[in-house]
């Protein structure tokens, strides 16, 4: 009985793991464009300005079009009062949880900020 159960469990485990993989890999930004920063977090602000860590993406909208680098994330923190900021690169796998105190900067292939949003 154990011999027929083991292949079945192995098959179920492999199917479950297959759902967690992806064939797409993130390509690093071109050198000299202010590449990714390890753990470059940026957080959020309240709608009227810096408060209690709530997200205020509107305050960082002037950063759209700028190169995403350490200076840009520091500007975003100052503009929004964010505690955490993250930069997302094209085709980069990301977590899907919403963090209301985090500011997210989406970038394009040229490492320029294309969108500023909460989460």
Short mmCIF file of C-alpha atoms in Angstrom, two decimals:
data_model
loop_
_atom_site.label_atom_id
_atom_site.label_comp_id
_atom_site.label_asym_id
_atom_site.label_seq_id
_atom_site.Cartn_x
_atom_site.Cartn_y
_atom_site.Cartn_z
CA UNK A 1 0.00 0.00 0.00
CA UNK A 2 2.86 2.40 0.76
CA UNK A 3 4.31 1.77 -2.70
CA UNK A 4 1.19 3.06 -4.51
CA UNK A 5 0.73 5.97 -2.14
CA UNK A 6 4.28 7.33 -2.49
CA UNK A 7 4.14 7.97 -6.28
CA UNK A 8 0.75 9.62 -5.85
CA UNK A 9 2.08 11.94 -3.14
CA UNK A 10 5.14 12.74 -5.23
CA UNK A 11 2.94 13.61 -8.22
CA UNK A 12 0.74 15.90 -6.13
CA UNK A 13 3.79 17.63 -4.65
CA UNK A 14 5.34 18.20 -8.09
CA UNK A 15 2.10 19.63 -9.45
CA UNK A 16 1.85 21.99 -6.48
CA UNK A 17 5.45 23.15 -6.96
CA UNK A 18 4.95 23.64 -10.70
CA UNK A 19 2.41 26.35 -9.92
CA UNK A 20 5.08 28.28 -8.02
CA UNK A 21 7.56 28.57 -10.88
CA UNK A 22 7.88 30.93 -13.81
CA UNK A 23 9.89 30.83 -17.02
CA UNK A 24 10.31 34.61 -17.07
CA UNK A 25 13.46 36.02 -15.49
CA UNK A 26 14.14 39.63 -14.69
CA UNK A 27 16.93 41.15 -16.70
CA UNK A 28 19.16 43.53 -14.75
CA UNK A 29 19.10 47.15 -15.88
CA UNK A 30 21.91 48.32 -18.14
CA UNK A 31 25.03 49.33 -16.24
CA UNK A 32 25.42 52.99 -15.43
CA UNK A 33 21.69 53.54 -15.07
CA UNK A 34 21.56 53.31 -11.29
CA UNK A 35 20.75 49.58 -11.05
CA UNK A 36 18.80 47.84 -8.33
CA UNK A 37 19.62 48.52 -4.73
CA UNK A 38 19.60 45.61 -2.36
CA UNK A 39 16.66 46.11 -0.03
CA UNK A 40 15.91 49.60 -1.30
CA UNK A 41 12.72 50.08 0.64
CA UNK A 42 10.56 53.22 0.61
CA UNK A 43 7.28 53.65 2.45
CA UNK A 44 4.20 55.78 2.42
CA UNK A 45 2.41 58.88 3.62
CA UNK A 46 -1.12 60.09 4.27
CA UNK A 47 -3.19 61.86 1.59
CA UNK A 48 -2.47 65.34 2.98
CA UNK A 49 1.23 64.75 3.63
CA UNK A 50 3.54 62.78 5.90
CA UNK A 51 1.51 61.09 8.65
CA UNK A 52 1.53 57.77 10.48
CA UNK A 53 3.16 55.96 7.52
CA UNK A 54 0.03 55.96 5.32
CA UNK A 55 0.81 56.02 1.58
CA UNK A 56 0.62 59.26 -0.47
CA UNK A 57 1.83 58.34 -3.95
CA UNK A 58 0.63 61.65 -5.40
CA UNK A 59 3.36 63.56 -3.59
CA UNK A 60 6.05 61.59 -5.48
CA UNK A 61 4.55 61.92 -8.97
CA UNK A 62 7.19 64.53 -9.97
CA UNK A 63 9.72 61.67 -9.88
CA UNK A 64 8.15 60.02 -12.96
CA UNK A 65 10.75 60.09 -15.74
CA UNK A 66 13.76 60.24 -13.42
CA UNK A 67 16.39 57.50 -13.15
CA UNK A 68 15.54 55.08 -10.33
CA UNK A 69 18.50 55.12 -7.96
CA UNK A 70 19.34 55.81 -4.32
CA UNK A 71 18.92 59.56 -4.78
CA UNK A 72 15.44 59.09 -6.27
CA UNK A 73 14.33 56.83 -3.42
CA UNK A 74 15.61 59.31 -0.85
CA UNK A 75 13.72 62.10 -2.65
CA UNK A 76 10.58 59.95 -2.59
CA UNK A 77 10.98 59.39 1.15
CA UNK A 78 11.39 63.12 1.74
CA UNK A 79 8.48 64.09 -0.52
CA UNK A 80 6.06 61.55 0.91
CA UNK A 81 7.33 60.81 4.40
CA UNK A 82 7.44 57.17 3.36
CA UNK A 83 9.10 54.63 5.61
CA UNK A 84 9.61 52.08 2.81
CA UNK A 85 10.19 52.47 -0.93
CA UNK A 86 10.74 49.70 -3.44
CA UNK A 87 11.81 49.91 -7.05
CA UNK A 88 10.34 47.37 -9.46
CA UNK A 89 12.14 46.58 -12.69
CA UNK A 90 10.49 45.19 -15.86
CA UNK A 91 9.60 41.48 -15.61
CA UNK A 92 10.84 41.32 -12.02
CA UNK A 93 8.94 38.82 -9.91
CA UNK A 94 7.26 40.63 -7.02
CA UNK A 95 5.21 39.74 -4.01
CA UNK A 96 1.52 40.50 -4.28
CA UNK A 97 0.77 41.56 -0.71
CA UNK A 98 -0.39 45.13 -0.25
CA UNK A 99 1.66 47.15 2.22
CA UNK A 100 -0.13 50.42 2.86
CA UNK A 101 2.99 52.13 4.19
CA UNK A 102 5.13 51.28 1.15
CA UNK A 103 5.68 53.42 -1.94
CA UNK A 104 6.42 51.50 -5.14
CA UNK A 105 8.32 52.98 -8.07
CA UNK A 106 7.78 51.05 -11.33
CA UNK A 107 10.53 51.44 -13.94
CA UNK A 108 11.03 50.79 -17.65
CA UNK A 109 13.92 49.17 -19.56
CA UNK A 110 15.89 52.42 -19.29
CA UNK A 111 15.54 52.37 -15.47
CA UNK A 112 13.33 55.45 -15.50
CA UNK A 113 10.37 55.72 -13.12
CA UNK A 114 7.15 55.17 -15.08
CA UNK A 115 4.63 54.94 -12.24
CA UNK A 116 4.40 55.80 -8.54
CA UNK A 117 1.89 53.86 -6.45
CA UNK A 118 1.10 52.61 -3.00
CA UNK A 119 1.63 49.02 -2.01
#
